[in-house]
mmCIF file of C-alpha atoms and ligand atoms in Angstrom:
data_model
loop_
_atom_site.group_PDB
_atom_site.id
_atom_site.type_symbol
_atom_site.label_atom_id
_atom_site.label_comp_id
_atom_site.label_asym_id
_atom_site.label_seq_id
_atom_site.Cartn_x
_atom_site.Cartn_y
_atom_site.Cartn_z
ATOM 1 C CA MET A 1357 3.501 -13.902 9.736
ATOM 2 C CA GLN A 1358 1.515 -17.092 9.305
ATOM 3 C CA LEU A 1359 -2.232 -16.743 9.968
ATOM 4 C CA LEU A 1360 -3.597 -19.502 12.197
ATOM 5 C CA HIS A 1361 -6.436 -20.163 9.730
ATOM 6 C CA PRO A 1362 -6.697 -19.355 6.017
ATOM 7 C CA PHE A 1363 -9.071 -16.403 5.479
ATOM 8 C CA GLU A 1364 -11.256 -16.592 2.351
ATOM 9 C CA THR A 1365 -13.233 -13.733 0.812
ATOM 10 C CA SER A 1366 -14.886 -13.277 -2.586
ATOM 11 C CA PHE A 1367 -11.515 -12.007 -3.885
ATOM 12 C CA GLY A 1368 -9.234 -14.781 -2.640
ATOM 13 C CA VAL A 1369 -7.566 -16.655 0.225
ATOM 14 C CA THR A 1370 -4.934 -15.264 2.618
ATOM 15 C CA GLN A 1371 -2.734 -17.472 4.807
ATOM 16 C CA GLN A 1372 0.606 -15.705 4.924
ATOM 17 C CA ARG A 1373 0.876 -12.026 5.781
ATOM 18 C CA ARG A 1374 3.747 -9.806 4.641
ATOM 19 C CA ILE A 1375 3.436 -6.576 6.567
ATOM 20 C CA VAL A 1376 5.265 -3.248 6.297
ATOM 21 C CA LEU A 1377 5.774 -1.566 9.662
ATOM 22 C CA VAL A 1378 6.804 2.064 10.027
ATOM 23 C CA LYS A 1379 8.838 3.156 13.038
ATOM 24 C CA VAL A 1380 9.447 6.859 13.692
ATOM 25 C CA SER A 1381 11.858 8.243 16.251
ATOM 26 C CA ASP A 1382 12.567 11.672 17.714
ATOM 27 C CA GLY A 1383 15.949 10.427 18.925
ATOM 28 C CA SER A 1384 14.723 9.112 22.243
ATOM 29 C CA HIS A 1385 11.136 7.894 21.760
ATOM 30 C CA GLU A 1386 9.581 5.715 19.089
ATOM 31 C CA GLY A 1387 6.183 5.390 17.426
ATOM 32 C CA TYR A 1388 4.883 2.476 15.343
ATOM 33 C CA GLY A 1389 2.428 2.253 12.473
ATOM 34 C CA GLU A 1390 1.295 -0.612 10.256
ATOM 35 C CA VAL A 1391 0.547 -0.549 6.546
ATOM 36 C CA THR A 1392 -2.691 -2.507 6.119
ATOM 37 C CA ALA A 1393 -2.292 -3.286 2.415
ATOM 38 C CA GLY A 1394 -2.743 -6.896 1.367
ATOM 39 C CA GLU A 1395 -0.142 -9.033 -0.367
ATOM 40 C CA GLY A 1396 -1.942 -8.689 -3.718
ATOM 41 C CA PRO A 1397 -4.054 -5.868 -5.286
ATOM 42 C CA PHE A 1398 -7.406 -7.572 -4.666
ATOM 43 C CA TYR A 1399 -9.111 -5.666 -1.839
ATOM 44 C CA ASN A 1400 -7.796 -2.396 -3.292
ATOM 45 C CA HIS A 1401 -4.929 -1.385 -5.611
ATOM 46 C CA GLU A 1402 -2.267 -1.314 -2.888
ATOM 47 C CA THR A 1403 0.068 -4.175 -1.979
ATOM 48 C CA THR A 1404 2.917 -4.715 0.477
ATOM 49 C CA GLU A 1405 5.351 -3.958 -2.367
ATOM 50 C CA THR A 1406 3.620 -0.826 -3.698
ATOM 51 C CA ALA A 1407 3.459 0.541 -0.151
ATOM 52 C CA TRP A 1408 7.209 0.014 0.263
ATOM 53 C CA HIS A 1409 7.883 1.785 -3.044
ATOM 54 C CA ILE A 1410 5.516 4.711 -2.382
ATOM 55 C CA LEU A 1411 6.789 5.183 1.172
ATOM 56 C CA ARG A 1412 10.470 5.006 0.222
ATOM 57 C CA ASP A 1413 10.327 7.049 -3.000
ATOM 58 C CA PHE A 1414 7.526 9.556 -2.322
ATOM 59 C CA ILE A 1415 5.955 9.712 1.143
ATOM 60 C CA ILE A 1416 9.149 9.716 3.179
ATOM 61 C CA PRO A 1417 11.037 12.136 0.868
ATOM 62 C CA SER A 1418 8.034 14.540 1.011
ATOM 63 C CA SER A 1419 7.901 14.535 4.783
ATOM 64 C CA ILE A 1420 11.409 13.984 6.101
ATOM 65 C CA GLY A 1421 13.300 17.031 7.296
ATOM 66 C CA LYS A 1422 10.038 18.977 7.620
ATOM 67 C CA GLU A 1423 8.968 20.352 10.973
ATOM 68 C CA PHE A 1424 5.917 18.833 12.636
ATOM 69 C CA THR A 1425 4.070 20.228 15.582
ATOM 70 C CA CYS A 1426 1.644 17.299 15.591
ATOM 71 C CA ALA A 1427 0.859 14.101 13.703
ATOM 72 C CA ARG A 1428 -2.150 15.777 12.092
ATOM 73 C CA ASP A 1429 0.280 17.942 10.054
ATOM 74 C CA VAL A 1430 1.759 15.083 8.015
ATOM 75 C CA LEU A 1431 -1.143 14.369 5.627
ATOM 76 C CA PRO A 1432 -1.118 17.804 3.976
ATOM 77 C CA LEU A 1433 2.582 17.243 3.128
ATOM 78 C CA VAL A 1434 1.751 14.112 1.113
ATOM 79 C CA ALA A 1435 -1.548 15.356 -0.359
ATOM 80 C CA GLY A 1436 0.087 15.640 -3.799
ATOM 81 C CA ILE A 1437 0.514 11.860 -3.874
ATOM 82 C CA ARG A 1438 -2.736 10.477 -5.245
ATOM 83 C CA GLY A 1439 -4.194 7.398 -3.591
ATOM 84 C CA HIS A 1440 -1.976 4.988 -1.642
ATOM 85 C CA ASN A 1441 -3.813 5.829 1.562
ATOM 86 C CA MET A 1442 -2.600 2.680 3.311
ATOM 87 C CA ALA A 1443 1.036 3.620 2.702
ATOM 88 C CA LYS A 1444 0.332 7.148 3.988
ATOM 89 C CA ALA A 1445 -1.446 5.772 7.051
ATOM 90 C CA GLY A 1446 1.599 3.643 7.923
ATOM 91 C CA LEU A 1447 3.587 6.830 8.546
ATOM 92 C CA GLU A 1448 0.734 8.959 9.868
ATOM 93 C CA THR A 1449 -0.298 6.451 12.535
ATOM 94 C CA ALA A 1450 3.322 5.950 13.668
ATOM 95 C CA LEU A 1451 3.483 9.710 14.276
ATOM 96 C CA TRP A 1452 0.266 9.661 16.325
ATOM 97 C CA ASP A 1453 1.764 6.877 18.436
ATOM 98 C CA LEU A 1454 4.914 8.944 19.021
ATOM 99 C CA GLU A 1455 2.844 12.041 19.801
ATOM 100 C CA ALA A 1456 0.818 10.134 22.423
ATOM 101 C CA THR A 1457 4.084 9.117 24.107
ATOM 102 C CA LEU A 1458 5.470 12.657 24.029
ATOM 103 C CA GLU A 1459 2.190 14.119 25.320
ATOM 104 C CA LYS A 1460 2.067 11.408 28.015
ATOM 105 C CA VAL A 1461 -1.545 10.460 27.216
ATOM 106 C CA PRO A 1462 -3.033 7.171 26.006
ATOM 107 C CA LEU A 1463 -3.441 7.244 22.213
ATOM 108 C CA TRP A 1464 -7.236 6.830 22.378
ATOM 109 C CA LYS A 1465 -7.530 9.981 24.495
ATOM 110 C CA LEU A 1466 -5.241 11.929 22.164
ATOM 111 C CA LEU A 1467 -7.562 10.927 19.300
ATOM 112 C CA GLY A 1468 -10.534 12.337 21.225
ATOM 113 C CA GLY A 1469 -12.018 8.978 22.206
ATOM 114 C CA THR A 1470 -14.591 8.494 24.934
ATOM 115 C CA ARG A 1471 -15.404 4.764 24.805
ATOM 116 C CA GLU A 1472 -13.318 2.979 27.392
ATOM 117 C CA LYS A 1473 -14.784 -0.375 26.349
ATOM 118 C CA ILE A 1474 -15.471 -1.222 22.730
ATOM 119 C CA ASP A 1475 -17.886 -3.838 21.375
ATOM 120 C CA CYS A 1476 -16.308 -6.587 19.284
ATOM 121 C CA GLY A 1477 -17.552 -8.636 16.384
ATOM 122 C CA VAL A 1478 -15.785 -11.179 14.188
ATOM 123 C CA SER A 1479 -15.412 -11.516 10.450
ATOM 124 C CA ILE A 1480 -15.654 -15.147 9.387
ATOM 125 C CA GLY A 1481 -14.303 -16.148 5.996
ATOM 126 C CA ILE A 1482 -15.912 -18.422 3.427
ATOM 127 C CA LYS A 1483 -15.653 -22.041 4.609
ATOM 128 C CA PRO A 1484 -15.477 -25.340 2.713
ATOM 129 C CA THR A 1485 -18.953 -26.322 4.002
ATOM 130 C CA VAL A 1486 -21.945 -24.705 5.721
ATOM 131 C CA ASP A 1487 -21.462 -27.084 8.693
ATOM 132 C CA LYS A 1488 -17.935 -25.758 9.204
ATOM 133 C CA LEU A 1489 -19.271 -22.196 9.072
ATOM 134 C CA LEU A 1490 -21.990 -22.997 11.643
ATOM 135 C CA ALA A 1491 -19.395 -24.601 13.934
ATOM 136 C CA THR A 1492 -17.156 -21.519 13.696
ATOM 137 C CA ILE A 1493 -20.069 -19.191 14.454
ATOM 138 C CA ASP A 1494 -20.941 -21.332 17.475
ATOM 139 C CA THR A 1495 -17.357 -21.052 18.793
ATOM 140 C CA GLU A 1496 -17.275 -17.266 18.326
ATOM 141 C CA ILE A 1497 -20.674 -16.708 19.968
ATOM 142 C CA LYS A 1498 -19.559 -18.816 22.932
ATOM 143 C CA ALA A 1499 -16.345 -16.762 23.120
ATOM 144 C CA GLY A 1500 -18.595 -13.717 23.673
ATOM 145 C CA TYR A 1501 -18.489 -11.865 20.333
ATOM 146 C CA ARG A 1502 -21.447 -9.533 19.920
ATOM 147 C CA ARG A 1503 -21.854 -9.614 16.158
ATOM 148 C CA ILE A 1504 -21.097 -12.145 13.446
ATOM 149 C CA LYS A 1505 -20.075 -11.116 9.953
ATOM 150 C CA ILE A 1506 -20.006 -13.749 7.257
ATOM 151 C CA LYS A 1507 -18.514 -13.383 3.809
ATOM 152 C CA ILE A 1508 -20.722 -14.016 0.786
ATOM 153 C CA LYS A 1509 -20.034 -14.514 -2.922
ATOM 154 C CA PRO A 1510 -22.114 -15.822 -5.841
ATOM 155 C CA GLY A 1511 -22.988 -19.431 -5.006
ATOM 156 C CA TRP A 1512 -22.359 -18.838 -1.266
ATOM 157 C CA ASP A 1513 -25.129 -16.452 -0.316
ATOM 158 C CA VAL A 1514 -28.921 -16.854 0.066
ATOM 159 C CA GLU A 1515 -28.852 -20.499 1.117
ATOM 160 C CA VAL A 1516 -25.944 -19.936 3.517
ATOM 161 C CA VAL A 1517 -27.639 -16.905 5.086
ATOM 162 C CA ARG A 1518 -30.862 -18.918 5.445
ATOM 163 C CA GLU A 1519 -29.073 -21.784 7.215
ATOM 164 C CA VAL A 1520 -27.107 -19.475 9.510
ATOM 165 C CA ARG A 1521 -30.268 -17.609 10.505
ATOM 166 C CA SER A 1522 -32.172 -20.813 11.163
ATOM 167 C CA ALA A 1523 -29.325 -22.202 13.346
ATOM 168 C CA PHE A 1524 -28.862 -18.857 15.186
ATOM 169 C CA PRO A 1525 -32.225 -17.040 15.217
ATOM 170 C CA LYS A 1526 -31.163 -14.223 17.567
ATOM 171 C CA ILE A 1527 -27.575 -13.233 16.748
ATOM 172 C CA LEU A 1528 -26.572 -9.901 15.226
ATOM 173 C CA LEU A 1529 -25.655 -11.050 11.725
ATOM 174 C CA MET A 1530 -24.280 -9.240 8.681
ATOM 175 C CA ALA A 1531 -22.864 -10.236 5.304
ATOM 176 C CA ASP A 1532 -19.858 -8.808 3.419
ATOM 177 C CA ALA A 1533 -19.689 -9.338 -0.355
ATOM 178 C CA ASN A 1534 -16.437 -7.476 -1.096
ATOM 179 C CA SER A 1535 -17.921 -6.176 -4.387
ATOM 180 C CA ALA A 1536 -18.857 -9.593 -5.799
ATOM 181 C CA TYR A 1537 -22.292 -8.571 -7.219
ATOM 182 C CA THR A 1538 -23.946 -6.215 -9.715
ATOM 183 C CA LEU A 1539 -27.352 -4.527 -9.894
ATOM 184 C CA ALA A 1540 -28.530 -7.534 -11.903
ATOM 185 C CA ASP A 1541 -28.472 -9.445 -8.580
ATOM 186 C CA VAL A 1542 -31.120 -7.306 -6.884
ATOM 187 C CA ASP A 1543 -33.524 -10.263 -6.530
ATOM 188 C CA LEU A 1544 -30.948 -12.188 -4.580
ATOM 189 C CA PHE A 1545 -30.600 -9.314 -2.088
ATOM 190 C CA ARG A 1546 -34.396 -9.079 -1.864
ATOM 191 C CA LYS A 1547 -34.484 -12.759 -0.943
ATOM 192 C CA MET A 1548 -31.968 -12.134 1.836
ATOM 193 C CA ASP A 1549 -34.048 -9.183 3.122
ATOM 194 C CA LYS A 1550 -36.197 -11.569 5.138
ATOM 195 C CA TYR A 1551 -33.371 -12.928 7.334
ATOM 196 C CA ASP A 1552 -32.965 -9.845 9.524
ATOM 197 C CA ILE A 1553 -29.430 -9.010 8.395
ATOM 198 C CA MET A 1554 -27.979 -5.885 10.074
ATOM 199 C CA MET A 1555 -26.350 -4.775 6.821
ATOM 200 C CA PHE A 1556 -24.937 -5.902 3.496
ATOM 201 C CA GLU A 1557 -21.346 -4.682 3.287
ATOM 202 C CA GLN A 1558 -20.060 -3.492 -0.105
ATOM 203 C CA PRO A 1559 -22.277 -5.637 -2.317
ATOM 204 C CA LEU A 1560 -21.370 -3.838 -5.581
ATOM 205 C CA HIS A 1561 -18.300 -2.524 -7.435
ATOM 206 C CA HIS A 1562 -15.428 -1.207 -5.303
ATOM 207 C CA GLU A 1563 -15.529 2.251 -6.926
ATOM 208 C CA ASP A 1564 -19.291 2.571 -7.180
ATOM 209 C CA MET A 1565 -21.774 4.730 -5.284
ATOM 210 C CA ILE A 1566 -24.504 5.271 -7.883
ATOM 211 C CA ASP A 1567 -25.547 1.631 -8.234
ATOM 212 C CA HIS A 1568 -25.398 1.191 -4.455
ATOM 213 C CA ALA A 1569 -27.916 4.050 -4.145
ATOM 214 C CA GLU A 1570 -30.160 2.276 -6.649
ATOM 215 C CA LEU A 1571 -29.834 -1.046 -4.802
ATOM 216 C CA GLN A 1572 -30.527 0.632 -1.445
ATOM 217 C CA LYS A 1573 -33.823 1.952 -2.861
ATOM 218 C CA GLN A 1574 -34.903 -1.542 -3.834
ATOM 219 C CA ILE A 1575 -34.076 -3.448 -0.627
ATOM 220 C CA GLN A 1576 -34.946 -3.074 3.060
ATOM 221 C CA THR A 1577 -31.656 -4.195 4.603
ATOM 222 C CA ALA A 1578 -29.133 -1.394 5.210
ATOM 223 C CA ILE A 1579 -26.146 -1.145 2.894
ATOM 224 C CA CYS A 1580 -22.759 -0.490 4.508
ATOM 225 C CA LEU A 1581 -19.932 0.802 2.323
ATOM 226 C CA ASP A 1582 -16.336 -0.341 2.826
ATOM 227 C CA GLU A 1583 -14.176 -0.308 -0.362
ATOM 228 C CA SER A 1584 -15.908 2.779 -1.885
ATOM 229 C CA ILE A 1585 -15.092 5.203 0.962
ATOM 230 C CA HIS A 1586 -11.604 6.782 1.034
ATOM 231 C CA SER A 1587 -12.330 10.163 2.615
ATOM 232 C CA ALA A 1588 -14.862 12.318 4.425
ATOM 233 C CA ASP A 1589 -15.889 13.718 1.033
ATOM 234 C CA ASP A 1590 -16.665 10.218 -0.241
ATOM 235 C CA ALA A 1591 -18.707 9.587 2.898
ATOM 236 C CA ARG A 1592 -20.632 12.843 2.472
ATOM 237 C CA LYS A 1593 -21.459 12.054 -1.157
ATOM 238 C CA ALA A 1594 -22.466 8.467 -0.428
ATOM 239 C CA ILE A 1595 -24.799 9.634 2.337
ATOM 240 C CA GLN A 1596 -26.196 12.456 0.192
ATOM 241 C CA ILE A 1597 -27.259 10.120 -2.623
ATOM 242 C CA GLY A 1598 -28.476 7.369 -0.293
ATOM 243 C CA ALA A 1599 -25.813 4.814 -1.240
ATOM 244 C CA CYS A 1600 -25.569 3.492 2.333
ATOM 245 C CA ARG A 1601 -26.974 3.786 5.856
ATOM 246 C CA ILE A 1602 -23.809 2.634 7.649
ATOM 247 C CA ILE A 1603 -20.072 3.060 6.964
ATOM 248 C CA ASN A 1604 -17.175 0.730 7.747
ATOM 249 C CA VAL A 1605 -14.137 2.866 8.640
ATOM 250 C CA LYS A 1606 -10.722 1.357 7.981
ATOM 251 C CA LEU A 1607 -7.687 3.246 9.191
ATOM 252 C CA GLY A 1608 -5.529 2.461 6.156
ATOM 253 C CA ARG A 1609 -8.253 3.006 3.577
ATOM 254 C CA VAL A 1610 -8.899 6.584 4.776
ATOM 255 C CA GLY A 1611 -5.201 7.510 5.135
ATOM 256 C CA GLY A 1612 -4.755 7.440 8.920
ATOM 257 C CA HIS A 1613 -6.233 8.732 12.161
ATOM 258 C CA ALA A 1614 -6.986 12.240 10.832
ATOM 259 C CA GLY A 1615 -8.935 10.636 7.978
ATOM 260 C CA VAL A 1616 -10.820 8.416 10.430
ATOM 261 C CA ARG A 1617 -11.799 11.427 12.490
ATOM 262 C CA ALA A 1618 -13.033 13.307 9.424
ATOM 263 C CA VAL A 1619 -15.156 10.378 8.151
ATOM 264 C CA HIS A 1620 -16.450 9.758 11.677
ATOM 265 C CA ASP A 1621 -17.515 13.410 12.076
ATOM 266 C CA VAL A 1622 -19.286 13.703 8.735
ATOM 267 C CA CYS A 1623 -21.195 10.480 9.451
ATOM 268 C CA ARG A 1624 -22.171 11.697 12.907
ATOM 269 C CA GLU A 1625 -23.507 14.974 11.472
ATOM 270 C CA HIS A 1626 -25.762 12.937 9.190
ATOM 271 C CA GLY A 1627 -26.850 10.391 11.801
ATOM 272 C CA ILE A 1628 -24.950 7.554 10.098
ATOM 273 C CA PRO A 1629 -23.313 5.064 12.513
ATOM 274 C CA VAL A 1630 -19.807 3.757 11.802
ATOM 275 C CA TRP A 1631 -17.776 0.740 12.904
ATOM 276 C CA CYS A 1632 -14.108 -0.180 12.648
ATOM 277 C CA GLY A 1633 -13.134 -2.618 9.895
ATOM 278 C CA GLY A 1634 -10.111 -4.904 10.009
ATOM 279 C CA MET A 1635 -7.411 -5.992 7.565
ATOM 280 C CA LEU A 1636 -6.001 -9.058 9.372
ATOM 281 C CA GLU A 1637 -3.618 -6.755 11.225
ATOM 282 C CA SER A 1638 -0.712 -7.601 13.457
ATOM 283 C CA GLY A 1639 -0.897 -6.297 17.010
ATOM 284 C CA ILE A 1640 0.365 -2.870 15.991
ATOM 285 C CA GLY A 1641 -2.437 -2.152 13.514
ATOM 286 C CA ARG A 1642 -4.838 -3.892 15.886
ATOM 287 C CA LEU A 1643 -4.006 -1.543 18.779
ATOM 288 C CA HIS A 1644 -4.457 1.448 16.475
ATOM 289 C CA ASN A 1645 -7.907 0.041 15.589
ATOM 290 C CA VAL A 1646 -8.791 -0.438 19.261
ATOM 291 C CA ALA A 1647 -7.809 3.175 19.988
ATOM 292 C CA LEU A 1648 -9.795 4.732 17.115
ATOM 293 C CA SER A 1649 -12.873 2.670 18.016
ATOM 294 C CA SER A 1650 -13.149 4.825 21.154
ATOM 295 C CA LEU A 1651 -14.592 7.736 19.119
ATOM 296 C CA GLY A 1652 -18.231 8.341 20.007
ATOM 297 C CA ASN A 1653 -19.925 7.486 16.702
ATOM 298 C CA PHE A 1654 -18.308 4.021 16.556
ATOM 299 C CA SER A 1655 -21.611 2.764 17.887
ATOM 300 C CA LEU A 1656 -21.726 -0.648 16.176
ATOM 301 C CA PRO A 1657 -19.460 -3.639 16.996
ATOM 302 C CA GLY A 1658 -16.326 -3.661 14.799
ATOM 303 C CA ASP A 1659 -14.134 -6.309 13.193
ATOM 304 C CA VAL A 1660 -11.572 -5.749 15.955
ATOM 305 C CA SER A 1661 -11.000 -9.088 17.626
ATOM 306 C CA ASP A 1662 -8.583 -11.026 19.811
ATOM 307 C CA SER A 1663 -4.913 -11.420 18.708
ATOM 308 C CA LYS A 1664 -5.225 -15.138 19.290
ATOM 309 C CA ARG A 1665 -7.815 -15.530 16.507
ATOM 310 C CA TYR A 1666 -5.026 -14.670 14.050
ATOM 311 C CA TRP A 1667 -1.591 -15.450 15.478
ATOM 312 C CA THR A 1668 0.146 -18.039 17.640
ATOM 313 C CA GLU A 1669 2.350 -15.235 18.880
ATOM 314 C CA ASP A 1670 1.514 -11.568 18.235
ATOM 315 C CA ILE A 1671 4.246 -8.917 17.976
ATOM 316 C CA ILE A 1672 2.873 -6.978 20.949
ATOM 317 C CA ASN A 1673 2.832 -7.796 24.652
ATOM 318 C CA PRO A 1674 0.277 -8.099 26.086
ATOM 319 C CA PRO A 1675 -1.706 -9.147 22.995
ATOM 320 C CA VAL A 1676 -5.164 -7.698 22.299
ATOM 321 C CA GLU A 1677 -7.660 -9.588 24.427
ATOM 322 C CA VAL A 1678 -11.441 -9.701 24.149
ATOM 323 C CA SER A 1679 -13.392 -10.312 27.364
ATOM 324 C CA SER A 1680 -15.940 -13.111 27.707
ATOM 325 C CA SER A 1681 -18.611 -10.451 27.234
ATOM 326 C CA GLY A 1682 -17.163 -9.472 23.849
ATOM 327 C CA GLN A 1683 -15.396 -6.233 24.712
ATOM 328 C CA ILE A 1684 -11.887 -4.788 24.621
ATOM 329 C CA THR A 1685 -10.871 -2.322 27.332
ATOM 330 C CA GLN A 1686 -8.676 0.639 26.339
ATOM 331 C CA ARG A 1687 -5.203 0.714 27.868
ATOM 332 C CA SER A 1688 -4.638 3.386 30.480
ATOM 333 C CA GLU A 1689 -0.848 3.795 30.090
ATOM 334 C CA PRO A 1690 0.397 6.832 28.168
ATOM 335 C CA GLY A 1691 1.395 6.202 24.536
ATOM 336 C CA GLY A 1692 0.131 3.787 21.918
ATOM 337 C CA PRO A 1693 1.120 0.542 20.174
ATOM 338 C CA GLY A 1694 4.860 1.310 20.330
ATOM 339 C CA ARG A 1695 4.776 0.888 24.071
ATOM 340 C CA TYR A 1696 3.883 -2.794 23.694
ATOM 341 C CA VAL A 1697 6.030 -3.989 20.754
ATOM 342 C CA LYS A 1698 8.302 -7.021 21.046
ATOM 343 C CA PRO A 1699 11.466 -5.790 19.262
ATOM 344 C CA ALA A 1700 13.239 -9.169 19.296
ATOM 345 C CA LEU A 1701 10.321 -10.953 17.619
ATOM 346 C CA ILE A 1702 9.913 -8.166 15.047
ATOM 347 C CA GLU A 1703 13.657 -8.405 14.335
ATOM 348 C CA LYS A 1704 13.360 -12.159 13.853
ATOM 349 C CA LEU A 1705 10.459 -11.767 11.389
ATOM 350 C CA THR A 1706 12.055 -8.906 9.435
ATOM 351 C CA VAL A 1707 13.205 -9.713 5.888
ATOM 352 C CA ARG A 1708 14.062 -6.176 4.797
ATOM 353 C CA SER A 1709 14.475 -2.815 6.457
ATOM 354 C CA GLN A 1710 15.583 0.663 5.546
ATOM 355 C CA VAL A 1711 16.519 3.651 7.676
ATOM 356 C CA PHE A 1712 15.849 7.261 6.628
ATOM 357 C CA PRO A 1713 17.868 9.684 8.748
ATOM 358 C CA ALA A 1714 16.405 13.178 9.145
HETATM 359 O O1 LIG B 3288 -13.714 -6.550 3.612
HETATM 360 O O2 LIG B 3288 -13.621 -6.252 5.686
HETATM 361 C C1 LIG B 3288 -13.124 -6.719 4.671
HETATM 362 C C2 LIG B 3288 -10.007 -8.775 5.533
HETATM 363 C C3 LIG B 3288 -9.192 -8.456 4.479
HETATM 364 C C4 LIG B 3288 -9.656 -7.622 3.491
HETATM 365 C C5 LIG B 3288 -10.956 -7.100 3.572
HETATM 366 C C6 LIG B 3288 -11.782 -7.410 4.640
HETATM 367 C C7 LIG B 3288 -11.296 -8.279 5.622
HETATM 368 C C8 LIG B 3288 -12.096 -8.728 6.752
HETATM 369 C C9 LIG B 3288 -11.347 -9.258 7.951
HETATM 370 O O3 LIG B 3288 -13.310 -8.815 6.730
HETATM 371 C C10 LIG B 3288 -11.443 -8.400 9.157
HETATM 372 C C11 LIG B 3288 -10.440 -8.851 10.188
HETATM 373 O O4 LIG B 3288 -10.737 -9.811 10.908
HETATM 374 O O5 LIG B 3288 -9.344 -8.242 10.269
HETATM 375 MG MG1 LIG B 3289 -15.462 -5.408 3.935
#
């Protein structure tokens, strides 16, 4: 699927998405999940290709033919496979979708959600010029989005943040570094402290917590971890050592909806707010993100935005739509993303598929 606009972060540019979808069937109903891995191993170690390999050769063989009473039971079956949470989440989330259909409840209610309307922000990539970035922010604020996230990297940071803040004195603003800095850059973060930034997302190494705790001690702005958090245990440890005051929860990164719930709960116990991150998802992953954002401790606006910011034509109908006041309303029909898929369009876009009979 071709993205409408190239998306640039500190680790590279994405224009073309290659997405693995997982469809599960009980013979008469279907559930859909999306693997949120990128095309290359730059956000994390997973890619579209590694997810295909790990699903086909390990995750599916470990789970097929086993009896499930609920979607929550699948993760323990694949616990022996280390890492590859996005591949696992592809299957796990498809099962939750199917379960919602079989239970005749909307997915967000099955997950335990309470927020019927969720607050939306946008993640804006690095732009060729500051003027182009300011113009994009202006468009998104006028569209109603409640929080603006910009991407930073060395050479595109303090000055950019200063100009954005001076052009938009009142907006909720945050900055995501995708691990582009080290502790040696503490002065740069101190300089940005004065621009009233809601949080710095993942400033340091993608596997680090210790240096983040050190940085958090030396700056006023809250640190939010993204890349470093893969489980509720990671979240607990990060909170315990003071590595962050906020956590970005991504469905794929934590292995699926059960993982989201666990991270969400541990953060709530410690008074740490969470928000839902995005991975440039198609409508299927997007609807899963909308549903999970209904959990109570998702109290900050997420990176869950309108289908039309990404795609000329999304693979779900109706697409995800954000209201002019920057919110998405949960769907009231029973089931989840699978209810809304466009099979003919998915068929047209499919370059490879494999069936695994039970
Ligand atoms: O770090 O949050 C991130 C996209 C790809 C990989 C990592 C990230 C992102 C985003 C985009 O920020 C969020 C979205 O609009 O889906
Ligand atoms: Mg991030």
